[in-house]
Each structure stands twice: as structure tokens, then as C-alpha cells.
Amino acid sequence: VQNGGIAQSGDQYLGDLVGSVGAATIDGTNSTLSSTGWIVIGNSGTGSLVIRNAGTVTSSRGILGNSAGSGTAVIDGVGSAWLMSQILTIGKSGVGTLTVQNGGIITSSVGEIGYAIGATGAVTIRDVDSNWTVSSGLSIGGNSSLSGGSGSLTITVGGAVNVGGATTIYSTGSMTVGA
């Protein structure tokens, strides 16, 4: 989606089936991908999402790496944003990687990194004004109820994560600040 284009739908899957590859790039001011439901990146296949040059994605929920899939998302540049009203899970039962850089932003009500046993989730927030705002709770190496897979959160100088509720770091999780 580029040059101010708009794509809208219900649930969206990038890399839905085993062996499949799905990719989306949202590029440029007023370029928008809007989902009324889930955006699942790497459901059982391999998926990637790139938001850059002030592009915007909106959804109720997001998952990177589900059902042994692999999902990657990059939010790159000032004005580039992924805005969720509910949960963002990086590594639900697969491998998920999220990078927010160069002033990109992401919002969700809940954040989960490395949700289930066997999953791997990695989040990097780097560069000035790059930000992840979690209005409720953040779990690293599990979910709000119990420990899970491997989860890591890295915040470099200039990046920020703002959590309105509790942050739980399980024994399978790690957080590095100022790297």
C-alpha cells in the first residue's frame, strides 16, 4: 500500500499456511492498512510487515509468529505507526520479531513477548522518539497468567516503552535498557 492508498478488511494473515510466504509494506503518508480484527504475521508460514515513511496500520490485535510460523514487523520512521486497541503478541507459539526504529510508534492495550512454551519473541525499540505504549500490562517470557517461551525486550538510548500497568519478566524473559 503506497502513495496514500487504503486497504481495509477483517482478519488478515501474512504467511498463513505451512510453506507459505506473505508480505505487506505500508509506505508513505496517508497510506493505510486497516483491519477490524486480527493481523497475524507468520501464522504457520513466514510473514513480514513493514511500515515506513509515515504509513499507518490499525487493528484490534496483532500476532507475530503463531502455530510454529515466523513473523517479523518493522515500524520505521517518524509518523510510521501500528495502532492496536487490544493485545500484541510477539512469539505466540512460533517465532516473532518486532523492531521499532527511527521514531516509529506502536500502541496496544497488552503486550506479550514469548507467550507459550517453545515460542520465541524478540522486541527492539531503538532510536530517538521510537516508542511502544502499552496501556495495561506487559509480559516478557510468558503471558499475564504464566511463564512461557523465550522473550526479550531491548530498548536502546532514545527508545521508550511506556506501560500503564504491571510489567512481568519471567525467568525465560529478559529486558535490556540502554544497549
PDB file of C-alpha atoms in Angstrom, residues 66-142:
ATOM      1  CA  ASN A  66       1.851 -18.282  15.617  1.00  0.00           C
ATOM      2  CA  SER A  67       1.434 -22.074  15.197  1.00  0.00           C
ATOM      3  CA  ALA A  68       5.162 -22.658  14.523  1.00  0.00           C
ATOM      4  CA  GLY A  69       5.181 -19.811  11.987  1.00  0.00           C
ATOM      5  CA  SER A  70       7.709 -16.997  11.782  1.00  0.00           C
ATOM      6  CA  GLY A  71       6.652 -13.349  11.745  1.00  0.00           C
ATOM      7  CA  THR A  72       8.594 -10.106  11.506  1.00  0.00           C
ATOM      8  CA  ALA A  73       7.420  -6.499  11.698  1.00  0.00           C
ATOM      9  CA  VAL A  74       9.418  -3.293  11.283  1.00  0.00           C
ATOM     10  CA  ILE A  75       7.950   0.138  12.087  1.00  0.00           C
ATOM     11  CA  ASP A  76      10.423   2.598  10.615  1.00  0.00           C
ATOM     12  CA  GLY A  77      10.438   6.383  10.700  1.00  0.00           C
ATOM     13  CA  VAL A  78       8.667   9.367  12.210  1.00  0.00           C
ATOM     14  CA  GLY A  79       4.913   9.127  11.679  1.00  0.00           C
ATOM     15  CA  SER A  80       5.037   5.376  10.961  1.00  0.00           C
ATOM     16  CA  ALA A  81       2.653   3.571  13.306  1.00  0.00           C
ATOM     17  CA  TRP A  82       0.884   0.321  14.153  1.00  0.00           C
ATOM     18  CA  LEU A  83      -2.069   1.142  16.398  1.00  0.00           C
ATOM     19  CA  MET A  84      -3.876  -1.699  18.184  1.00  0.00           C
ATOM     20  CA  SER A  85      -6.827  -1.444  20.529  1.00  0.00           C
ATOM     21  CA  GLN A  86      -6.138  -4.823  22.170  1.00  0.00           C
ATOM     22  CA  ILE A  87      -3.296  -7.357  22.507  1.00  0.00           C
ATOM     23  CA  LEU A  88       0.018  -7.548  20.669  1.00  0.00           C
ATOM     24  CA  THR A  89       1.792 -10.919  20.970  1.00  0.00           C
ATOM     25  CA  ILE A  90       5.320 -11.381  19.669  1.00  0.00           C
ATOM     26  CA  GLY A  91       6.074 -15.113  19.543  1.00  0.00           C
ATOM     27  CA  LYS A  92       2.772 -16.756  20.478  1.00  0.00           C
ATOM     28  CA  SER A  93       3.623 -20.353  19.569  1.00  0.00           C
ATOM     29  CA  GLY A  94       6.177 -19.586  16.850  1.00  0.00           C
ATOM     30  CA  VAL A  95       8.975 -17.076  16.341  1.00  0.00           C
ATOM     31  CA  GLY A  96       8.192 -13.354  16.320  1.00  0.00           C
ATOM     32  CA  THR A  97      10.444 -10.328  15.887  1.00  0.00           C
ATOM     33  CA  LEU A  98       9.406  -6.687  16.217  1.00  0.00           C
ATOM     34  CA  THR A  99      11.631  -3.672  15.545  1.00  0.00           C
ATOM     35  CA  VAL A 100      10.530  -0.076  16.093  1.00  0.00           C
ATOM     36  CA  GLN A 101      13.105   2.435  14.879  1.00  0.00           C
ATOM     37  CA  ASN A 102      13.819   5.963  13.649  1.00  0.00           C
ATOM     38  CA  GLY A 103      10.854   7.452  15.501  1.00  0.00           C
ATOM     39  CA  GLY A 104       8.226   4.817  14.697  1.00  0.00           C
ATOM     40  CA  ILE A 105       5.475   4.081  17.217  1.00  0.00           C
ATOM     41  CA  ILE A 106       3.314   1.168  18.247  1.00  0.00           C
ATOM     42  CA  THR A 107       0.401   1.023  20.680  1.00  0.00           C
ATOM     43  CA  SER A 108      -1.512  -1.848  22.292  1.00  0.00           C
ATOM     44  CA  SER A 109      -3.533  -2.478  25.426  1.00  0.00           C
ATOM     45  CA  VAL A 110      -1.463  -5.550  26.384  1.00  0.00           C
ATOM     46  CA  GLY A 111       1.979  -6.764  25.279  1.00  0.00           C
ATOM     47  CA  GLU A 112       3.159 -10.388  25.344  1.00  0.00           C
ATOM     48  CA  ILE A 113       6.686 -11.426  24.294  1.00  0.00           C
ATOM     49  CA  GLY A 114       7.326 -15.188  24.138  1.00  0.00           C
ATOM     50  CA  TYR A 115       3.764 -16.183  25.021  1.00  0.00           C
ATOM     51  CA  ALA A 116       3.860 -20.005  25.167  1.00  0.00           C
ATOM     52  CA  ILE A 117       6.444 -22.661  25.948  1.00  0.00           C
ATOM     53  CA  GLY A 118       8.500 -23.238  22.807  1.00  0.00           C
ATOM     54  CA  ALA A 119       7.805 -19.777  21.397  1.00  0.00           C
ATOM     55  CA  THR A 120      10.443 -17.107  20.853  1.00  0.00           C
ATOM     56  CA  GLY A 121       9.716 -13.391  20.850  1.00  0.00           C
ATOM     57  CA  ALA A 122      12.174 -10.529  20.451  1.00  0.00           C
ATOM     58  CA  VAL A 123      11.397  -6.805  20.514  1.00  0.00           C
ATOM     59  CA  THR A 124      13.827  -3.960  19.852  1.00  0.00           C
ATOM     60  CA  ILE A 125      12.866  -0.312  20.372  1.00  0.00           C
ATOM     61  CA  ARG A 126      15.682   1.892  19.147  1.00  0.00           C
ATOM     62  CA  ASP A 127      16.498   5.439  18.117  1.00  0.00           C
ATOM     63  CA  VAL A 128      15.160   8.775  19.319  1.00  0.00           C
ATOM     64  CA  ASP A 129      11.355   9.028  19.670  1.00  0.00           C
ATOM     65  CA  SER A 130      10.741   5.345  18.857  1.00  0.00           C
ATOM     66  CA  ASN A 131       8.042   4.196  21.248  1.00  0.00           C
ATOM     67  CA  TRP A 132       5.812   1.307  22.302  1.00  0.00           C
ATOM     68  CA  THR A 133       2.908   2.351  24.518  1.00  0.00           C
ATOM     69  CA  VAL A 134       1.151  -0.474  26.397  1.00  0.00           C
ATOM     70  CA  SER A 135      -1.900   0.888  28.208  1.00  0.00           C
ATOM     71  CA  SER A 136      -2.287  -2.115  30.527  1.00  0.00           C
ATOM     72  CA  GLY A 137       0.290  -4.882  31.217  1.00  0.00           C
ATOM     73  CA  LEU A 138       3.449  -6.202  29.575  1.00  0.00           C
ATOM     74  CA  SER A 139       4.689  -9.809  29.948  1.00  0.00           C
ATOM     75  CA  ILE A 140       8.157 -10.938  28.845  1.00  0.00           C
ATOM     76  CA  GLY A 141       8.779 -14.697  28.656  1.00  0.00           C
ATOM     77  CA  GLY A 142       5.124 -15.573  29.157  1.00  0.00           C
TER      78      GLY A 142
END
